[in-house]
Every structure is written in structure tokens, then in C-alpha cells.
CSV table of N, CA and C in Angstrom, one decimal:
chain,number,residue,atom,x,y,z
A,29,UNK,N,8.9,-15.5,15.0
A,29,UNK,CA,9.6,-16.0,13.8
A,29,UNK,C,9.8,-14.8,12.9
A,30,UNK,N,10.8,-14.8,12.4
A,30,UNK,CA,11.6,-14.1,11.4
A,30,UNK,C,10.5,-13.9,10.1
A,31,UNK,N,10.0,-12.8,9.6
A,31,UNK,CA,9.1,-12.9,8.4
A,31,UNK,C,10.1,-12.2,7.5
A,32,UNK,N,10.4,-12.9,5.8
A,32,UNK,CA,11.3,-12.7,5.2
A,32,UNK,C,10.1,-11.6,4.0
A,33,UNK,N,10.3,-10.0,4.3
A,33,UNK,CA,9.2,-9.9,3.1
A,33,UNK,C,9.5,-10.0,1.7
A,34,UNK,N,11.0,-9.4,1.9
A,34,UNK,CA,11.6,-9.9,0.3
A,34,UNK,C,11.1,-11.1,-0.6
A,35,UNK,N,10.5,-12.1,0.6
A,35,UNK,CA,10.2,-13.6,-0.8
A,35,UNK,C,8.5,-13.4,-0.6
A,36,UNK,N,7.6,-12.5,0.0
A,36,UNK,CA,6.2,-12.8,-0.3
A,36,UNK,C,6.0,-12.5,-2.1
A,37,UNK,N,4.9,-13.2,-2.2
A,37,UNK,CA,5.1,-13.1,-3.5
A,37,UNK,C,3.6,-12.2,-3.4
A,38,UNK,N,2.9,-12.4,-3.1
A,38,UNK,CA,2.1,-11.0,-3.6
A,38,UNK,C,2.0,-9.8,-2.6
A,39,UNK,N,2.6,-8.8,-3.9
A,39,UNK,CA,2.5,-7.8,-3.8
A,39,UNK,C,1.7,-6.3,-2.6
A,40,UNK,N,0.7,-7.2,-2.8
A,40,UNK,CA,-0.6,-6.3,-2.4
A,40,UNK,C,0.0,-6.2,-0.6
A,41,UNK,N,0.2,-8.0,-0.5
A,41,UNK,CA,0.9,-7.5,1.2
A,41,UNK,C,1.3,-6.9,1.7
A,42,UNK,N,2.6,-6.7,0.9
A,42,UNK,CA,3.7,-5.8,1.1
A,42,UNK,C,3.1,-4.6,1.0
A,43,UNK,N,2.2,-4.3,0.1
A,43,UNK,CA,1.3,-2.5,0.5
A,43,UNK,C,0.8,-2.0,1.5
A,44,UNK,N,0.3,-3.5,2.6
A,44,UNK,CA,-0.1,-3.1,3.8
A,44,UNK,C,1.2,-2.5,4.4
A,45,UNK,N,2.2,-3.5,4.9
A,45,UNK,CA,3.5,-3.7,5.8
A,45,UNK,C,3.6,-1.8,5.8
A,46,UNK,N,4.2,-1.6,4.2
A,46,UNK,CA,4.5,-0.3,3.9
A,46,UNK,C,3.7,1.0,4.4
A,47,UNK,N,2.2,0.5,4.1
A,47,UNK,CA,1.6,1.7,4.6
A,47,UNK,C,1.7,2.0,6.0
A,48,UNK,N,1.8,0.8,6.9
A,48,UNK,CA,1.9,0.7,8.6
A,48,UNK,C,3.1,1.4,8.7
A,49,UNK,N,4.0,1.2,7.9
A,49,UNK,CA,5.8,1.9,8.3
A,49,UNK,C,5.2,3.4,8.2
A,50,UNK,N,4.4,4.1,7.3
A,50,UNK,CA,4.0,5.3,6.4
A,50,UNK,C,3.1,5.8,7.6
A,51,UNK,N,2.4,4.9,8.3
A,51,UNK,CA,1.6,5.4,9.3
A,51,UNK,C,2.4,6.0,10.6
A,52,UNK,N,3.7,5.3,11.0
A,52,UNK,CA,4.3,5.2,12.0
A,52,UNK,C,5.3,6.6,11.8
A,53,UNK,N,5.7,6.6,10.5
A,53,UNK,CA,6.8,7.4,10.3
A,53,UNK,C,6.3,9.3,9.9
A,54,UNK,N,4.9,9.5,10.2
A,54,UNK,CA,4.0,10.9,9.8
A,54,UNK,C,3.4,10.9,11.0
A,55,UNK,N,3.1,10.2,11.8
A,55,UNK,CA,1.9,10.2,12.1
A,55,UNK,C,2.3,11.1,13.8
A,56,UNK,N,1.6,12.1,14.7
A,56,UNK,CA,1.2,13.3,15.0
A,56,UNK,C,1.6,12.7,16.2
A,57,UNK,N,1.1,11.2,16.5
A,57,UNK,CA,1.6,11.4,18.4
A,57,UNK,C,2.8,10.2,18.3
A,58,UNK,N,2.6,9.6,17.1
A,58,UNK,CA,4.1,8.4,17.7
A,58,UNK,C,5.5,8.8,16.8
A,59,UNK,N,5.8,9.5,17.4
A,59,UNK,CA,7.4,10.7,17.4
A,59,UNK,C,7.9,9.4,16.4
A,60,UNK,N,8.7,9.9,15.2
A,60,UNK,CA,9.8,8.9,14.6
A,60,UNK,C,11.1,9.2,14.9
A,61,UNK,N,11.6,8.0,15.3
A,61,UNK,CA,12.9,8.1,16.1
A,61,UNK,C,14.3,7.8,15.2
A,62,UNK,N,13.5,7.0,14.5
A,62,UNK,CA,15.1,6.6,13.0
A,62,UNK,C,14.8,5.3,12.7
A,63,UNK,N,15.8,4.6,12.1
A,63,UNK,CA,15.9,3.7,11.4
A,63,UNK,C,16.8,2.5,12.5
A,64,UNK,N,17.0,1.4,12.1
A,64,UNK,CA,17.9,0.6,12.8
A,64,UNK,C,18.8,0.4,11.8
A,65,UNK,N,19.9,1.0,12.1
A,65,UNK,CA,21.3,0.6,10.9
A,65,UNK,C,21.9,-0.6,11.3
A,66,UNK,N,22.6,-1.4,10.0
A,66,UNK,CA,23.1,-2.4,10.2
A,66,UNK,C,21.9,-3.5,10.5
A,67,UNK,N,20.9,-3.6,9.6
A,67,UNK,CA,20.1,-4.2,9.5
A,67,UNK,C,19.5,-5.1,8.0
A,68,UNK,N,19.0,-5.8,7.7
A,68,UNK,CA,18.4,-6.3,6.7
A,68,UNK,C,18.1,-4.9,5.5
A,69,UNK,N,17.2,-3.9,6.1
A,69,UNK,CA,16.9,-2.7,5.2
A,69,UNK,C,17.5,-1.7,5.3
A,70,UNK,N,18.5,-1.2,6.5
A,70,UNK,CA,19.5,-0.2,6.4
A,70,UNK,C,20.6,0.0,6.8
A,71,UNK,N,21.4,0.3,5.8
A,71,UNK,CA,23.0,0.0,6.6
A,71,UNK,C,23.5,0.8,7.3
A,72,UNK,N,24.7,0.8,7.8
A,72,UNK,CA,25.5,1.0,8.7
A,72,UNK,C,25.5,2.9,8.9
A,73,UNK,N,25.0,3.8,7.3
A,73,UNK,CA,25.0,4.8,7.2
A,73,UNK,C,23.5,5.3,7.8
A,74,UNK,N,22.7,4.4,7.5
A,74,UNK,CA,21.4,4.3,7.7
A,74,UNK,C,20.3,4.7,6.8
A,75,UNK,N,21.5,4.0,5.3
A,75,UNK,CA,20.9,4.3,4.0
A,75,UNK,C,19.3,3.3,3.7
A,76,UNK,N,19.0,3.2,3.2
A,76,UNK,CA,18.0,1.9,2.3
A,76,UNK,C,19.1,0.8,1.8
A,77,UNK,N,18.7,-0.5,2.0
A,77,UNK,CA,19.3,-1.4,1.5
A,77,UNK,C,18.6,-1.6,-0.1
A,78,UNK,N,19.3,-2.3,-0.7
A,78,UNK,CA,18.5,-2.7,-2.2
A,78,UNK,C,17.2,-3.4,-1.8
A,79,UNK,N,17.4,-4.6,-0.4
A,79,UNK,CA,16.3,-5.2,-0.5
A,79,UNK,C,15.1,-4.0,0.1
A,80,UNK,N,15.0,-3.5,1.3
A,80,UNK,CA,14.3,-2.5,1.2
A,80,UNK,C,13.8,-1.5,0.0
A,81,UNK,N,14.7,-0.8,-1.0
A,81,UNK,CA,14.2,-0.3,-1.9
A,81,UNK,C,13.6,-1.3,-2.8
A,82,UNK,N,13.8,-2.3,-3.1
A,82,UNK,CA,12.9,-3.3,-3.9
A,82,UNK,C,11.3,-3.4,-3.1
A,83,UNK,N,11.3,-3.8,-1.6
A,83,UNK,CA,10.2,-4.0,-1.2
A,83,UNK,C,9.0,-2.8,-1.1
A,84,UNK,N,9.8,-1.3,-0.9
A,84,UNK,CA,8.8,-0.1,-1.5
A,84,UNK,C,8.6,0.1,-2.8
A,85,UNK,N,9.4,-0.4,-3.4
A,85,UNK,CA,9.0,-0.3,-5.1
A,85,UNK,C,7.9,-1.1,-5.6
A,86,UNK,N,7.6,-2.6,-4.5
A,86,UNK,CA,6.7,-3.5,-4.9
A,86,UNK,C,5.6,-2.5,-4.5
A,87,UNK,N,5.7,-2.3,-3.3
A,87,UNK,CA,4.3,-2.1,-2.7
A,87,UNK,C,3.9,-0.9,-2.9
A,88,UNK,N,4.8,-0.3,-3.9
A,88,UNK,CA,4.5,1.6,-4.1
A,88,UNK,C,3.1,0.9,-5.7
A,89,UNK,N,4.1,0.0,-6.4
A,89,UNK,CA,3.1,-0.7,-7.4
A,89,UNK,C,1.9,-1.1,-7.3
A,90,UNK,N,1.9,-2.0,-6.3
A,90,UNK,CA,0.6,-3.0,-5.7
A,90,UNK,C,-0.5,-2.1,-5.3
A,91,UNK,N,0.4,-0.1,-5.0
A,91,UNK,CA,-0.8,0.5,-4.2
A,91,UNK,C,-1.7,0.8,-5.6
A,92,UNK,N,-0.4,1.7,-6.7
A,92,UNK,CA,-1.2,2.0,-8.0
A,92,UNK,C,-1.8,1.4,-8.6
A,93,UNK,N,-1.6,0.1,-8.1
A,93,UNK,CA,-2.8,-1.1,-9.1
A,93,UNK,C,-3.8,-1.4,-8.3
A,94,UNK,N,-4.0,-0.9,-6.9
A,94,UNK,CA,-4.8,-1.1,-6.1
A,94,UNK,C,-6.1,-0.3,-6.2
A,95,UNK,N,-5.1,1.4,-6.1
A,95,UNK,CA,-6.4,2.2,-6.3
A,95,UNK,C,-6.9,2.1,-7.5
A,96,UNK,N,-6.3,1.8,-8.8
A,96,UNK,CA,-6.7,2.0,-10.2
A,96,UNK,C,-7.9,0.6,-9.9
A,97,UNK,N,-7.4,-0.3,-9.1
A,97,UNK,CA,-9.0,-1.2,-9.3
A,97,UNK,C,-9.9,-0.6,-8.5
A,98,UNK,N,-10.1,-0.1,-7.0
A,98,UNK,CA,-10.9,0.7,-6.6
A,98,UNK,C,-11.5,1.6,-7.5
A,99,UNK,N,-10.9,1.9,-8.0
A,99,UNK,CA,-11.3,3.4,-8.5
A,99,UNK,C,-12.7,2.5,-10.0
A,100,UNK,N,-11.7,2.0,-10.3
A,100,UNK,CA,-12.7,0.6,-11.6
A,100,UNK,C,-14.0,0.3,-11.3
A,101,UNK,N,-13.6,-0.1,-9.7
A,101,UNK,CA,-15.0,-1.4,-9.0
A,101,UNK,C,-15.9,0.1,-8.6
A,102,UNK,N,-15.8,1.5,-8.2
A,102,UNK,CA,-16.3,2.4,-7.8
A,102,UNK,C,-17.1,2.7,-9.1
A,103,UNK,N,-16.3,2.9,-10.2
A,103,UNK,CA,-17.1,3.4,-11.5
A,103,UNK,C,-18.1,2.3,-11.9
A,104,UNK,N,-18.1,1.1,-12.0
A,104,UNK,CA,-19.0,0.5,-12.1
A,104,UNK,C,-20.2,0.2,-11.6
A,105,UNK,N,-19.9,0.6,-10.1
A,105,UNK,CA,-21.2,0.4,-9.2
A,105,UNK,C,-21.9,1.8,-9.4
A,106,UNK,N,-21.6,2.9,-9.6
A,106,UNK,CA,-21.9,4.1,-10.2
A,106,UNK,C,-22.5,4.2,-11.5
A,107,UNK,N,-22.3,3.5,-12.5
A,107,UNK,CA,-22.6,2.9,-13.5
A,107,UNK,C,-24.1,2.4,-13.7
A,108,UNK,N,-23.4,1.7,-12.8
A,108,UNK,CA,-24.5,0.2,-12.3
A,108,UNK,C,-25.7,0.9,-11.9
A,109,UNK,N,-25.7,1.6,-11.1
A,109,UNK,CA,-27.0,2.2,-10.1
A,109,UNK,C,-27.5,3.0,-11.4
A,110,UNK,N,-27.2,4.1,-11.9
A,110,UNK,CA,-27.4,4.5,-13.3
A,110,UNK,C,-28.2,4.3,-14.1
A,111,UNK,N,-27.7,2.9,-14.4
A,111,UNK,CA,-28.8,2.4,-15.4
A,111,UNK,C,-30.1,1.8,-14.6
A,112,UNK,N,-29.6,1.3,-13.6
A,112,UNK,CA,-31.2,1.1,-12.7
A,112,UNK,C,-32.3,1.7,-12.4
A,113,UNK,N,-31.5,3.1,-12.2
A,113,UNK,CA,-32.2,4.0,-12.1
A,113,UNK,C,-33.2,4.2,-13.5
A,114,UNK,N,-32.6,4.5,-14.4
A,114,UNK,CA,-33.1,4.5,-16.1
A,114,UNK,C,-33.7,3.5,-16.0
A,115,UNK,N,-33.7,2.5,-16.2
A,115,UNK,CA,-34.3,1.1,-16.4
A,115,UNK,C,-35.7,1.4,-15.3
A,116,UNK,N,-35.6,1.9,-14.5
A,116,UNK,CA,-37.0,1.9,-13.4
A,116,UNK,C,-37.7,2.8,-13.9
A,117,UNK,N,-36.9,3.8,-14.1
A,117,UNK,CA,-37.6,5.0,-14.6
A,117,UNK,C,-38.6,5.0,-15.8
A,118,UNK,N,-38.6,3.7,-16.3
A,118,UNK,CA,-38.7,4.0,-18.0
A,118,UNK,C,-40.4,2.5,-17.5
A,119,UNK,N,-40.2,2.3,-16.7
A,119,UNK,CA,-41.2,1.3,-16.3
A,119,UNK,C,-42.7,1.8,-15.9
């Protein structure tokens, strides 16, 4: 079945899809061969379609709001241990 990513609605999905393309398109032993033109995401020149540039633009978003909450849930638990530590300490 045909998966339309253009209509998922969150975001964060689309960060996986993108990073797998990111994995495929760098990566040391699976050679990148090109694009498929005349496609949904690139045309005939074998540009970026709008809907492809919309779908990296989501998931380029979803990443920076992704790491910014990692990065959040990381300072907290860092935090967290912190004061436990103090708190034991002081016992």
C-alpha cells in the first residue's frame, strides 16, 4: 500500500522516514545511486518537488524540537541525581 507522507500529521514520523533516506544517502557501503525522477518527490529534472521540500522541512523541525526535548529530559535527570545526591549527603 501506497503510504501518503504528505498527510501524516505528526511530525516526529516524518523525522524517522528522513533520517533512514539520511542514512542511505551518506552512508560508507550502500553506494547512492540518485533519485527517481518523475515521481511524487522529484521531477523530471530530478529537482525536489514542493511536496518533498515541505516533508524535509517538517521533519528537519520535528528533529529540532526533538533534540531540544532530549536535551530538557537529559538536564533534568542530571538535576535530579544532584539534588539526591545533596539531599543524602546532608542526612
Amino acid at each position: 500500500a501506497a503510504v501518503n507522507l504528505e498527510e501524516w500529521e505528526d511530525d516526529k514520523h516524518l523525522m524517522s522516514v528522513y533520517d533512514w533516506s539520511q542514512f542511505y544517502e551518506k552512508h560508507e557501503t550502500y553506494q547512492f545511486m540518485g533519485v527517481l525522477i518523475n515521481s511524487k518527490y522529484y521531477d523530471e529534472n530530478g529537482e525536489e518537488t514542493d511536496v518533498r521540500k515541505d516533508i524535509v522541512e517538517r521533519a528537519s523541525k520535528a528533529k529540532i524540537i526533538a533534540d531540544k526535548e532530549k536535551e530538557a529530559r537529559k538536564k533534568a535527570r542530571l538535576e535530579k541525581r544532584k539534588a539526591d545526591r545533596e539531599k543524602n549527603m546532608k542526612k
